[in-house]
PDB file of C-alpha atoms and ligand atoms in Angstrom:
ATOM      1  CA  UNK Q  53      -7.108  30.555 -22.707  1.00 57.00           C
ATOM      2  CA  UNK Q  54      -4.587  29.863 -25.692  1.00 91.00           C
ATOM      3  CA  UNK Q  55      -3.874  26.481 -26.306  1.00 94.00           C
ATOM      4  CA  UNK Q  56      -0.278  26.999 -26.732  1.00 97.00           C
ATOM      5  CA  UNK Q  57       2.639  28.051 -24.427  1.00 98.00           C
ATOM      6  CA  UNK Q  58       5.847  28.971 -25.874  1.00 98.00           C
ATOM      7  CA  UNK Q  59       9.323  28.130 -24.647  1.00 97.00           C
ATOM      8  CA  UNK Q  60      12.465  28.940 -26.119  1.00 96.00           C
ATOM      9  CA  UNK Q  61      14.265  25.962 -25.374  1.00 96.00           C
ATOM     10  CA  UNK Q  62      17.298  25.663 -28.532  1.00 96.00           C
ATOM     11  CA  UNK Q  63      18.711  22.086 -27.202  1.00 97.00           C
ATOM     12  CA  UNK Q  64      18.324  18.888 -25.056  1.00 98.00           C
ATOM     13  CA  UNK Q  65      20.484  19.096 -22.324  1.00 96.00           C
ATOM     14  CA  UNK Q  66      21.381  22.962 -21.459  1.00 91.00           C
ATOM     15  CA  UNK Q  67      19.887  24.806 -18.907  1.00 91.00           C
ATOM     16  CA  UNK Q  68      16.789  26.312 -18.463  1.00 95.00           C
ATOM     17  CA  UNK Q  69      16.164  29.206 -16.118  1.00 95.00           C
ATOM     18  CA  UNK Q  70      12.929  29.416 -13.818  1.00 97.00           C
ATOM     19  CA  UNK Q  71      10.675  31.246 -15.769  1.00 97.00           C
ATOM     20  CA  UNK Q  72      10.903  28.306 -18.304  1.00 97.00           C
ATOM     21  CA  UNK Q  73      10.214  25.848 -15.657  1.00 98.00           C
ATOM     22  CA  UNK Q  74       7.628  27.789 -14.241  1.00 98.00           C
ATOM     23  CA  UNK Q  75       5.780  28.486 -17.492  1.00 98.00           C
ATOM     24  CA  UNK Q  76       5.821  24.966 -18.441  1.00 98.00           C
ATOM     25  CA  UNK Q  77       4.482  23.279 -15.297  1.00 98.00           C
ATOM     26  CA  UNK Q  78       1.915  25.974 -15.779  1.00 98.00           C
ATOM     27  CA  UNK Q  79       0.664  24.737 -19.012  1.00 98.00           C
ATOM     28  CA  UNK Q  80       1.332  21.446 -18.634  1.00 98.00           C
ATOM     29  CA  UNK Q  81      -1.236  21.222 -15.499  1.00 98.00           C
ATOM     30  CA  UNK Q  82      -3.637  23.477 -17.704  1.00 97.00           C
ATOM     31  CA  UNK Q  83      -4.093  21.163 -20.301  1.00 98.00           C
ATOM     32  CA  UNK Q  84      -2.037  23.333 -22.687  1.00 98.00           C
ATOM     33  CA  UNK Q  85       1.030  22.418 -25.216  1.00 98.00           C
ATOM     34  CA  UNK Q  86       4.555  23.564 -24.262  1.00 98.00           C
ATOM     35  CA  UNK Q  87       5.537  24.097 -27.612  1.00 98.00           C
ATOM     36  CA  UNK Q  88       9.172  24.542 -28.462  1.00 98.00           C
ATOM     37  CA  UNK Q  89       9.309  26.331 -31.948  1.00 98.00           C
ATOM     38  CA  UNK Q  90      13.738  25.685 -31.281  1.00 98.00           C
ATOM     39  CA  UNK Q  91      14.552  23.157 -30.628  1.00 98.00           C
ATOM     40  CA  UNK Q  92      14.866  20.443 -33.375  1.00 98.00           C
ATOM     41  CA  UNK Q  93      16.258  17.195 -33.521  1.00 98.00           C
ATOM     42  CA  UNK Q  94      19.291  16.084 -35.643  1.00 97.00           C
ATOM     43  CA  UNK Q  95      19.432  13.133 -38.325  1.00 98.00           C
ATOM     44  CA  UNK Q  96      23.599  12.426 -38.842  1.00 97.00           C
ATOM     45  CA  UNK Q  97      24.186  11.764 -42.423  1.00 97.00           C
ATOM     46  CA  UNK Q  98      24.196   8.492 -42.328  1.00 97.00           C
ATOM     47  CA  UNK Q  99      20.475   8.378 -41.032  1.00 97.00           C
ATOM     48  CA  UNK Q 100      19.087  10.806 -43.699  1.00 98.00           C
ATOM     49  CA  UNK Q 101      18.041   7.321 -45.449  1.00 97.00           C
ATOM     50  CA  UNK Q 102      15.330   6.976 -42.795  1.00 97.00           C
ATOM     51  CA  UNK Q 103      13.542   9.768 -44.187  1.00 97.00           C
ATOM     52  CA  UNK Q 104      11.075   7.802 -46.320  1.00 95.00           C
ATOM     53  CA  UNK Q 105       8.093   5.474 -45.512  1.00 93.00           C
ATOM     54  CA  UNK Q 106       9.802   2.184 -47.173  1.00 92.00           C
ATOM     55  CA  UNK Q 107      11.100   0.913 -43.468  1.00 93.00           C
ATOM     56  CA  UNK Q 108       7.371   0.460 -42.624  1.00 92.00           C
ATOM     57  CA  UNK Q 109       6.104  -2.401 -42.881  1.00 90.00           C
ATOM     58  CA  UNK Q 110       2.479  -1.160 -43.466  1.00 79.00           C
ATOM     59  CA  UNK Q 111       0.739  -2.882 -40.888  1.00 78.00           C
ATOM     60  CA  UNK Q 112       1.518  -0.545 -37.938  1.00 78.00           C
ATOM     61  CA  UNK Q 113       0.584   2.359 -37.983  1.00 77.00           C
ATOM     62  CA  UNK Q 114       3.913   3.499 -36.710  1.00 92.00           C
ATOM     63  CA  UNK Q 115       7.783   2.180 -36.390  1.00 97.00           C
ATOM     64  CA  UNK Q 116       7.936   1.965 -32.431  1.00 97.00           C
ATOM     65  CA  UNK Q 117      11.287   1.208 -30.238  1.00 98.00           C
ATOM     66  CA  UNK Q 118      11.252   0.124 -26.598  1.00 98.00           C
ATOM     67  CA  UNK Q 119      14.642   1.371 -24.545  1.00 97.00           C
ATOM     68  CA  UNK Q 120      13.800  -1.313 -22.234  1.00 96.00           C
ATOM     69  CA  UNK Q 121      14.635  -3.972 -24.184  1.00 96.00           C
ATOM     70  CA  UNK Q 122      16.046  -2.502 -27.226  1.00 96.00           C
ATOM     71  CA  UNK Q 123      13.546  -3.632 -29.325  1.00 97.00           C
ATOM     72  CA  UNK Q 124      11.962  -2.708 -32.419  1.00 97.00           C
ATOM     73  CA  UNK Q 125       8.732  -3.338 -34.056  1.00 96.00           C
ATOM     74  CA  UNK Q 126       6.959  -2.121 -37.399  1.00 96.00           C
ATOM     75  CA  UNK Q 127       9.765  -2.285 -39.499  1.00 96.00           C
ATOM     76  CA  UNK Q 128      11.208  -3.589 -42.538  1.00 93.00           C
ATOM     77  CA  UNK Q 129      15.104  -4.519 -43.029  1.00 93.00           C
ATOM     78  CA  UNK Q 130      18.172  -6.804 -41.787  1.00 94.00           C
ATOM     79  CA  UNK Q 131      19.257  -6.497 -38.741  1.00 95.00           C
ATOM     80  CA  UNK Q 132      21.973  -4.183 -39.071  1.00 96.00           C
ATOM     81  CA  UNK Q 133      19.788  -1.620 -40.659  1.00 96.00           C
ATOM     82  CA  UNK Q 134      17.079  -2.137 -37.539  1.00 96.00           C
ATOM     83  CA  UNK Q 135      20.223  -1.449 -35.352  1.00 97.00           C
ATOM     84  CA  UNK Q 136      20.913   1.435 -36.731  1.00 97.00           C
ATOM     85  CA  UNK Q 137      17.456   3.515 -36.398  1.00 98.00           C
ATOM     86  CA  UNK Q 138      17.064   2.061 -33.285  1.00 98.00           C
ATOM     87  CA  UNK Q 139      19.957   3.449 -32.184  1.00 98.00           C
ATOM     88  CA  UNK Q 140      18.233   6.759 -33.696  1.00 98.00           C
ATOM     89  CA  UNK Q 141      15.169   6.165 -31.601  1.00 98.00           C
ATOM     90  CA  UNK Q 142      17.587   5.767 -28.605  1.00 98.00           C
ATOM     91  CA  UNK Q 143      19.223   9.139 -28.972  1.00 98.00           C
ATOM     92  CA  UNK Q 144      16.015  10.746 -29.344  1.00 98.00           C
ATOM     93  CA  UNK Q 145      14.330   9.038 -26.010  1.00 98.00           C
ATOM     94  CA  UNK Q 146      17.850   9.927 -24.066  1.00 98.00           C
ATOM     95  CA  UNK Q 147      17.086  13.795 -25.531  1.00 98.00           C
ATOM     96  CA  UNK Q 148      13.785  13.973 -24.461  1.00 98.00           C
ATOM     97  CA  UNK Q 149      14.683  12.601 -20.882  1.00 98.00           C
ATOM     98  CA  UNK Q 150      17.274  15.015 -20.469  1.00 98.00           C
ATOM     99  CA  UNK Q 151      14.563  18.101 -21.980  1.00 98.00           C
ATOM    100  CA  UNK Q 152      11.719  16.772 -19.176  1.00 98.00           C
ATOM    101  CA  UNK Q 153      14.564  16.547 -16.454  1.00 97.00           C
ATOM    102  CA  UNK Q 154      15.516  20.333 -17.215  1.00 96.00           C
ATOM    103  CA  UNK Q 155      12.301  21.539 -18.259  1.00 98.00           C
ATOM    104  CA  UNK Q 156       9.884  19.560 -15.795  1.00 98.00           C
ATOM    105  CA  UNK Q 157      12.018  18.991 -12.618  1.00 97.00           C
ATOM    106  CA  UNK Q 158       9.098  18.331 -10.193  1.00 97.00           C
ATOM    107  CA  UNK Q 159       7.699  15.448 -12.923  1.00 98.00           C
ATOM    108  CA  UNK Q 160      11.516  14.244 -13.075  1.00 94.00           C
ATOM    109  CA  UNK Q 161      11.149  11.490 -10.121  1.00 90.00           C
ATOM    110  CA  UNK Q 162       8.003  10.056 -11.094  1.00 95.00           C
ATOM    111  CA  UNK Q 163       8.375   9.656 -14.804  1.00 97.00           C
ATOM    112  CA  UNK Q 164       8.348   6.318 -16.409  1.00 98.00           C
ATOM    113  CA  UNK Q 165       9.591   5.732 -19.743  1.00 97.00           C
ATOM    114  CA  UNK Q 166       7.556   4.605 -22.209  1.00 97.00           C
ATOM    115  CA  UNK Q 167       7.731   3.626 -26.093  1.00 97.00           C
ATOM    116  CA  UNK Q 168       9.716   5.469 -28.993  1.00 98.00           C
ATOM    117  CA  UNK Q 169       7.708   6.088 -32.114  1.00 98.00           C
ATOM    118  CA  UNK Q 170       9.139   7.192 -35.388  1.00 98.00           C
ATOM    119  CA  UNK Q 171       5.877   7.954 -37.787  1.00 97.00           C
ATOM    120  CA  UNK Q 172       7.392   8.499 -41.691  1.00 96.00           C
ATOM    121  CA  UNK Q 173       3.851   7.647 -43.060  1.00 94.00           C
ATOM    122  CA  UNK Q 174       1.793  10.761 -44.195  1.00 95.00           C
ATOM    123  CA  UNK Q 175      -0.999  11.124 -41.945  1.00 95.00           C
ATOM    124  CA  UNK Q 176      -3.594  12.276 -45.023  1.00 94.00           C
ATOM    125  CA  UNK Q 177      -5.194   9.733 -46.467  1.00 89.00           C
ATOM    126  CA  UNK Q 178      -4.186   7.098 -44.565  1.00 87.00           C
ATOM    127  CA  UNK Q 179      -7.250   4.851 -44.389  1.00 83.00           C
ATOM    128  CA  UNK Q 180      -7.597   3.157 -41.077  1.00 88.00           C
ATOM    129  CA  UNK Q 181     -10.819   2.370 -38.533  1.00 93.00           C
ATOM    130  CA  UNK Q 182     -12.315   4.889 -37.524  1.00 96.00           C
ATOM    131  CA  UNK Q 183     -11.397   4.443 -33.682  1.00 96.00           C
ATOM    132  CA  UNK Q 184      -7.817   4.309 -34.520  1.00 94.00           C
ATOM    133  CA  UNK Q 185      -8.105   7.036 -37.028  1.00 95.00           C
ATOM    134  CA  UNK Q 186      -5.683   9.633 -35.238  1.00 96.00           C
ATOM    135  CA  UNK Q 187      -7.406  12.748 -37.933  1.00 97.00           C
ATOM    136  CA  UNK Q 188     -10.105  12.344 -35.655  1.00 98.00           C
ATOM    137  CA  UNK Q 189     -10.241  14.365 -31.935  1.00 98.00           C
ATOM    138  CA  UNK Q 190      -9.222  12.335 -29.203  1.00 98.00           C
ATOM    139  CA  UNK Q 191      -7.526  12.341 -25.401  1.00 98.00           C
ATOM    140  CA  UNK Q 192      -5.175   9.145 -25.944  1.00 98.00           C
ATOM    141  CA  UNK Q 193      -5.866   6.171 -24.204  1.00 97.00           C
ATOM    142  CA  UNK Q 194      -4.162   2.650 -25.039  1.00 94.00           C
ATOM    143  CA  UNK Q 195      -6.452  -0.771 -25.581  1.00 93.00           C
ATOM    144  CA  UNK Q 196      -3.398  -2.863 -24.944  1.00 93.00           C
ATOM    145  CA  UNK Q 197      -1.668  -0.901 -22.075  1.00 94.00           C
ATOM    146  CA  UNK Q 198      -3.769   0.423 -19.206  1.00 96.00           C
ATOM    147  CA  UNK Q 199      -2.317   3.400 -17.510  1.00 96.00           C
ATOM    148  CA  UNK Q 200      -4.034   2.461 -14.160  1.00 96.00           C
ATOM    149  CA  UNK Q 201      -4.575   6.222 -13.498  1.00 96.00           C
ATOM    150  CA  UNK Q 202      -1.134   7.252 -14.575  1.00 98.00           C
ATOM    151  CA  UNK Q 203      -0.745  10.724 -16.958  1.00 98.00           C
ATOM    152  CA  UNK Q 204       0.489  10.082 -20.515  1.00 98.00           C
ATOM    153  CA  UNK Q 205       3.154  12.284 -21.714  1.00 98.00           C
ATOM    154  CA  UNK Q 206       4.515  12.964 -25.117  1.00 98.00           C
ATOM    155  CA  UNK Q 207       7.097  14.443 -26.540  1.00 98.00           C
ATOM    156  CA  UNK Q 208       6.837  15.139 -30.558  1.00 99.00           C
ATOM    157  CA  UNK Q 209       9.621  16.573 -32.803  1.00 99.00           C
ATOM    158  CA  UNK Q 210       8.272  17.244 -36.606  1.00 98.00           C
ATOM    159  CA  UNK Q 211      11.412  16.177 -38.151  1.00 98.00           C
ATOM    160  CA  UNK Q 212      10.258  16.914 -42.149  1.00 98.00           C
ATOM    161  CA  UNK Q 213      12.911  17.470 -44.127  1.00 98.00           C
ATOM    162  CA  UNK Q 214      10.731  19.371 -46.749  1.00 98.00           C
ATOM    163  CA  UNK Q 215       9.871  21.911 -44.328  1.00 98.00           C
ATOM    164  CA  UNK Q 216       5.800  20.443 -43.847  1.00 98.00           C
ATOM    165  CA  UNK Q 217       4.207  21.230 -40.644  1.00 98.00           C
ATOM    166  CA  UNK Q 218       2.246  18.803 -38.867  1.00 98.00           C
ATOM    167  CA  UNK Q 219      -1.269  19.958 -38.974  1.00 98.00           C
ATOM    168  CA  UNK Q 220      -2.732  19.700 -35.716  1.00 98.00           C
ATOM    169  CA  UNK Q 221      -6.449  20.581 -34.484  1.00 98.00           C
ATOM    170  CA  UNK Q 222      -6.727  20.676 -30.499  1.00 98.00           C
ATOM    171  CA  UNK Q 223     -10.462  20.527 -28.848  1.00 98.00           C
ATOM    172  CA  UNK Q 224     -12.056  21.576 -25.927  1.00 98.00           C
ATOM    173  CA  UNK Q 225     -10.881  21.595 -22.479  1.00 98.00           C
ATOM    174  CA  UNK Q 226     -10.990  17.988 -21.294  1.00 98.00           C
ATOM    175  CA  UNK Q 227     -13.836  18.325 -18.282  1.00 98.00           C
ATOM    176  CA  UNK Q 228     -16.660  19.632 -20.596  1.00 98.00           C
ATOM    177  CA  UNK Q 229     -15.256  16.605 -22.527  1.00 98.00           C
ATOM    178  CA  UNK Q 230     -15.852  14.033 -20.345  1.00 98.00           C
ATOM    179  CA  UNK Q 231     -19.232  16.153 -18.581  1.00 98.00           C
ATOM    180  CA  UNK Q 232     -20.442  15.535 -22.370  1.00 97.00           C
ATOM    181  CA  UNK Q 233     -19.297  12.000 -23.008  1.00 98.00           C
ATOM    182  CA  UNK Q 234     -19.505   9.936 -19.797  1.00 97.00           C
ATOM    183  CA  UNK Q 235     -23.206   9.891 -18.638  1.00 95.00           C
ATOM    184  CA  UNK Q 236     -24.053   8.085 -22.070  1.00 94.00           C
ATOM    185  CA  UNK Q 237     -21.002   5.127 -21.381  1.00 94.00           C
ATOM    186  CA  UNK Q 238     -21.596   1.891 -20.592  1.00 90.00           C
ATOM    187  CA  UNK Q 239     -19.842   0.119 -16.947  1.00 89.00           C
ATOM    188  CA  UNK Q 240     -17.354  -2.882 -18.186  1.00 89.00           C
ATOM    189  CA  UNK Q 241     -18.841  -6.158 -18.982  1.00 86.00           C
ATOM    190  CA  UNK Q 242     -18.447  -8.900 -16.216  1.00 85.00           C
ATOM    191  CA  UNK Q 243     -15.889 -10.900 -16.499  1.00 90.00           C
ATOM    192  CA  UNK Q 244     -14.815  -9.099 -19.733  1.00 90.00           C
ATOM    193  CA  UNK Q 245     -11.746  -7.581 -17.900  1.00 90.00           C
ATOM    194  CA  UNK Q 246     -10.544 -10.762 -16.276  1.00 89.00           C
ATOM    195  CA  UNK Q 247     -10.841 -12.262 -20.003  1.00 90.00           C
ATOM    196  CA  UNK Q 248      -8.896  -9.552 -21.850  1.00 91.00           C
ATOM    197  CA  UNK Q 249      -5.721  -9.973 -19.044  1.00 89.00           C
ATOM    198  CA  UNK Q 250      -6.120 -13.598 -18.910  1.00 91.00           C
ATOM    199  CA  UNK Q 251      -6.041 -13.782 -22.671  1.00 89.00           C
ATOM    200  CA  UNK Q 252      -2.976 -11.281 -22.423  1.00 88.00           C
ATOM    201  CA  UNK Q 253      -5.224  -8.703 -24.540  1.00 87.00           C
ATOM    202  CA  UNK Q 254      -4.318  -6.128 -21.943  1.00 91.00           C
ATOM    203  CA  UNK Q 255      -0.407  -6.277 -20.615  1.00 88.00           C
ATOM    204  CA  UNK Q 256      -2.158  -5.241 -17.214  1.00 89.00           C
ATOM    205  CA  UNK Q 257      -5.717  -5.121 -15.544  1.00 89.00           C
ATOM    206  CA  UNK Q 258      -7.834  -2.325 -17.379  1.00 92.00           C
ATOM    207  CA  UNK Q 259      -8.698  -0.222 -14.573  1.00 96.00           C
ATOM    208  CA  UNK Q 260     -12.653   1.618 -14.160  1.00 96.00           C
ATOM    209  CA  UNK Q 261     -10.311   4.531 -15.041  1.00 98.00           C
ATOM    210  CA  UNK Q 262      -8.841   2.798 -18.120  1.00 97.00           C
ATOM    211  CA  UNK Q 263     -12.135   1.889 -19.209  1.00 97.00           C
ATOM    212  CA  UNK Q 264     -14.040   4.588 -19.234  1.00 98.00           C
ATOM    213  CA  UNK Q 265     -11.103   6.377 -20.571  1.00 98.00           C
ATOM    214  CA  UNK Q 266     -11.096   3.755 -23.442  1.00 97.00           C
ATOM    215  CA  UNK Q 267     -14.879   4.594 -23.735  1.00 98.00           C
ATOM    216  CA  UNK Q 268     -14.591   8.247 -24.161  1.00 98.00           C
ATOM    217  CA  UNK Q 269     -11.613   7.978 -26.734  1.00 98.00           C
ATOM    218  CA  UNK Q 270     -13.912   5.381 -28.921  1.00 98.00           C
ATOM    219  CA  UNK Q 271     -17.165   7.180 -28.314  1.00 98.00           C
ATOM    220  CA  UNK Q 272     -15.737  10.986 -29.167  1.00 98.00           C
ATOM    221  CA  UNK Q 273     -14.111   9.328 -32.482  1.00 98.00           C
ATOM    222  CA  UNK Q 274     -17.475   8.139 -33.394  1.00 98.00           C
ATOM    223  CA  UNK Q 275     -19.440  10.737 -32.840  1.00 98.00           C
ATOM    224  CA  UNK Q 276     -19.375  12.857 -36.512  1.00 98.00           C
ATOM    225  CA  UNK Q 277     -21.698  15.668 -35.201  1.00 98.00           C
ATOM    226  CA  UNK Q 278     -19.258  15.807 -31.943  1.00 98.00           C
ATOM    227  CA  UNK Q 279     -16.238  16.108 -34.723  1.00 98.00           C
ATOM    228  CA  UNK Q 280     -17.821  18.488 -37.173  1.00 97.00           C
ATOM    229  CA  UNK Q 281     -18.970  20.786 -34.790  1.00 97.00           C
ATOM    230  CA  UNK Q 282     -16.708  20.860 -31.237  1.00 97.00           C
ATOM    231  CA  UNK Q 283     -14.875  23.804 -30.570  1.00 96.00           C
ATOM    232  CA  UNK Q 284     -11.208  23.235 -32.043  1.00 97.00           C
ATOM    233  CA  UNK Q 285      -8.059  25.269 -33.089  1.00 97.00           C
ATOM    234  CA  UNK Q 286      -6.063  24.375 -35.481  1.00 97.00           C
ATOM    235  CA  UNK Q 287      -2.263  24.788 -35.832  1.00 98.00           C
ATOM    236  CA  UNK Q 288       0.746  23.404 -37.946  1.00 98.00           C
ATOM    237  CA  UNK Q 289       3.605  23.260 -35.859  1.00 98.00           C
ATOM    238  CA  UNK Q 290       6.562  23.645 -38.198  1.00 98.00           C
ATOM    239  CA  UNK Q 291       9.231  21.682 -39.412  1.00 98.00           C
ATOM    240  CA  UNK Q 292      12.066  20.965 -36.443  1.00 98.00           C
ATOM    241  CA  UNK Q 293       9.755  22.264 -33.788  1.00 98.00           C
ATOM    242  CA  UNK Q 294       9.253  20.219 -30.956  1.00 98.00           C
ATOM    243  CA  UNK Q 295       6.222  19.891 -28.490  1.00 98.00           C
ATOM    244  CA  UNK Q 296       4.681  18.282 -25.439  1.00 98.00           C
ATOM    245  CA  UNK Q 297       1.365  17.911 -23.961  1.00 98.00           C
ATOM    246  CA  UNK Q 298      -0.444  15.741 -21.467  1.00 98.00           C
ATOM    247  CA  UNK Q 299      -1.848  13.482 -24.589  1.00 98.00           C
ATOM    248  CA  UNK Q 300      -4.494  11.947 -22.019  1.00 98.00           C
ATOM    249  CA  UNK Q 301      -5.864  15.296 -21.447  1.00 98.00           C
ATOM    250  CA  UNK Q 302      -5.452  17.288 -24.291  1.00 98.00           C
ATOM    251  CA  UNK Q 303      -7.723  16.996 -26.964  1.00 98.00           C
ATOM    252  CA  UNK Q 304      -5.780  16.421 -30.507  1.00 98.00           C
ATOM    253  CA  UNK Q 305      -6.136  15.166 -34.114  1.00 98.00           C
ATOM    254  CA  UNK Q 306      -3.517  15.340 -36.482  1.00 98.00           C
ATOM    255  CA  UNK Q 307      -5.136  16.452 -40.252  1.00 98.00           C
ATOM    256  CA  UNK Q 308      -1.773  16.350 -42.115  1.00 98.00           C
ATOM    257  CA  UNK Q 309       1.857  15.767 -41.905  1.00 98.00           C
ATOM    258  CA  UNK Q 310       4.763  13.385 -42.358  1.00 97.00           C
ATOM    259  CA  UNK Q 311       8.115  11.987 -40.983  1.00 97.00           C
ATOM    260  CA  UNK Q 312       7.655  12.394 -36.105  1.00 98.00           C
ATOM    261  CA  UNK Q 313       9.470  11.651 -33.757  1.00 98.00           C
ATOM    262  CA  UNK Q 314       7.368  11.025 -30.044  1.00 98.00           C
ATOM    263  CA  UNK Q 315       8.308   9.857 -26.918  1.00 98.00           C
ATOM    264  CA  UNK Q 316       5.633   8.331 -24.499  1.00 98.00           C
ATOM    265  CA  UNK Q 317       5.937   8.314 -20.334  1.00 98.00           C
ATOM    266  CA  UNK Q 318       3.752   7.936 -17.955  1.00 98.00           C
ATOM    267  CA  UNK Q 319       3.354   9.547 -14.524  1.00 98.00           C
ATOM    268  CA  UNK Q 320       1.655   9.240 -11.515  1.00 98.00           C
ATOM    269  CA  UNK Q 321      -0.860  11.579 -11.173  1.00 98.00           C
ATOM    270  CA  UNK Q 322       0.687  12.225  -7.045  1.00 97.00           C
ATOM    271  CA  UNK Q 323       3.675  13.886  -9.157  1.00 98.00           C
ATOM    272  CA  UNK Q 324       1.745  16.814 -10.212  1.00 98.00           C
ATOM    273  CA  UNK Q 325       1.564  20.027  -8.538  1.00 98.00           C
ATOM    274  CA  UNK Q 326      -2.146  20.050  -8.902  1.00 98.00           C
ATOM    275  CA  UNK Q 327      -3.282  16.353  -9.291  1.00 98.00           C
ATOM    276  CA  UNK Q 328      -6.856  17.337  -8.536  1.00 98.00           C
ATOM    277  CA  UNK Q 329      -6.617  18.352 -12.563  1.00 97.00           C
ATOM    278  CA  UNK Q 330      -5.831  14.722 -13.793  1.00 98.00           C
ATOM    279  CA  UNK Q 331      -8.101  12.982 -16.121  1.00 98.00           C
ATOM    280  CA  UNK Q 332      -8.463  10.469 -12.958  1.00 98.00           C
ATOM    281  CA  UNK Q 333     -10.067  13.188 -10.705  1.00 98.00           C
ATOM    282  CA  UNK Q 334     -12.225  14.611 -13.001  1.00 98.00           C
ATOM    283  CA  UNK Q 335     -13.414  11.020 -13.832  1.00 98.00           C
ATOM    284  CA  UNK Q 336     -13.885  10.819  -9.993  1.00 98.00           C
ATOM    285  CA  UNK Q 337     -15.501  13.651  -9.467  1.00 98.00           C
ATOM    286  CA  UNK Q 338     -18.063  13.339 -12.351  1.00 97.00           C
ATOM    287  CA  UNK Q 339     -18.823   9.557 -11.280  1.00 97.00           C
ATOM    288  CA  UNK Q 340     -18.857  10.269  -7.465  1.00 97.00           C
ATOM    289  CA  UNK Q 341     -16.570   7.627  -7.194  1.00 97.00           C
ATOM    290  CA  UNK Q 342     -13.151   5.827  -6.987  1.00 97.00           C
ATOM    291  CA  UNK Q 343     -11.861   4.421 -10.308  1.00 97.00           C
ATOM    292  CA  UNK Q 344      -8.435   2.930  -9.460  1.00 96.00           C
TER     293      UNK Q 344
HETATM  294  C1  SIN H 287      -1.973  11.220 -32.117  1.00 64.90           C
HETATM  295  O1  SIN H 287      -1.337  11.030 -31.071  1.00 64.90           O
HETATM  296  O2  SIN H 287      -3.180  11.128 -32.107  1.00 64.90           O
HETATM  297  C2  SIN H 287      -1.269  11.487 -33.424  1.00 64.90           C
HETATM  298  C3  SIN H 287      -0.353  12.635 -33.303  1.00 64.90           C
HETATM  299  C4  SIN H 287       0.539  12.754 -34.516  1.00 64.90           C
HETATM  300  O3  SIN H 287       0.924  11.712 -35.067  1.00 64.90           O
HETATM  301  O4  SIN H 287       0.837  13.889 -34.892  1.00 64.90           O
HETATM  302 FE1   FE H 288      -3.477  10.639 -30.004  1.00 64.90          FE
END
């Protein structure tokens, strides 16, 4: 099965027929990318300036915006220059509503809106730990924010003004993932859990589900013979492409590449057509069971 499903989506808000749709619930529930080679994102003039790494402030990894509270973190500058790429970041999280509303009708209801990221840092050579080193394959999972069994959605946009693709390997199919992983993960410490919310280390309780999730995101980053020798594909999606994926699911690593745009949401796994394909279930299934 490819990894990638093509639409030919050319902007935000128009339109799309059924066959559109209907391809891209198809791949989304598949584990596959919709990728959209046509539809790019616009910088106005004005916000060209935003186009090198100097507004990081080095110790994120990425500048990230939250349209809940119009904030925004990772970031060097006054406050009128903050303004002004979050208002960027805004536009691009209304666009990317709009794009799932058209594209992804059936998801529409359910979806919750997560954070904004804007990542100008090249991605090779970036030293970092190895568990948060994103060149390494991985289903996402956040430390911080448990999902609670909810699907992660992103939407990426390779703005590069040079014309660079983002280099992109994607791995195997996430059940012979987890068949592989979970039998050698430990259960959560007692207590631990209680500790990390109480402490505010987690923003909610970290589910069974968000643990073990956790666990198989740290444990397939560590594993170098897993790495070197898993079955992956690699592709460079081009400059003003844009792409989604089920980043809980999918398998990714990013080799190489500079200057994204992603968009996170969350949804409940009931909003799927087949939810009996979520992370969650599989999780279920393989532990005999329930995690959430
Ligand atoms: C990731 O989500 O692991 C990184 C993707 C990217 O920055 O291209
Ligand atoms: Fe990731």
């Amino acid at each position: 099965m490819d990894c990638l499903v093509s639409v030919g989506a050319k902007s935000w808000t128009a339109e799309l027929g059924p066959e559109d749709r209907t391809a891209a619930l198809a791949a989304m529930e598949n584990g596959q990318v919709v990728f959209l080679p046509q539809l790019d994102f616009t910088f106005r003039e004005a916000e060209k300036k935003f186009l090198t790494p100097v507004w990081s402030n080095g110790s994120a990894k990425n500048i990230s915006y939250d349209a809940s509270n119009k904030s925004i973190r990772g970031m060097k500058g006054d406050s009128a220059i903050r303004d002004e790429l979050a208002a960027l970041l805004q536009r691009y999280a209304d666009a990317t509503r709009s794009l799932m509303h058209n594209l992804l009708p059936t998801y529409a209801l359910g979806l919750i809106r997560g954070r904004t990221s804007f990542r100008p840092v090249e991605i090779k050579g970036r030293p970092t730990k190895v568990t948060k080193d994103d060149t390494r394959l991985h289903p996402d999972s956040f430390p911080a924010r448990p999902s609670g069994g909810k699907r992660i959605i992103r939407v990426f946009c390779n703005v590069n003004p040079e014309g660079k693709g983002r280099d992109w390997r994607i791995g195997e199919p996430f059940p012979s993932f987890a068949a592989k992983f979970l039998p050698r993960l430990k259960r959560p410490v007692v207590g631990s859990r209680e500790l990390m919310y109480l402490l505010r280390v987690t923003r909610s309780w970290r589910t069974d589900y968000d643990h073990y999730m956790l666990a198989l995101h740290d444990a397939g980053k560590l594993d170098d013979e897993y790495q070197k020798h898993a079955t992956q594909y690699s592709f460079s999606f081009p400059a003003h492409s844009t792409w989604i994926c089920f980043t809980d699911e999918v398998l990714h690593a990013v080799d190489a590449g500079q200057y994204l745009l992603e968009q996170t949401y969350l949804l409940p796994v009931e909003a799927m057509a087949r939810p009996q394909q979520s992370p969650l279930r599989v999780l279920e299934r393989l532990a005999g069971r329930p995690l959430v």
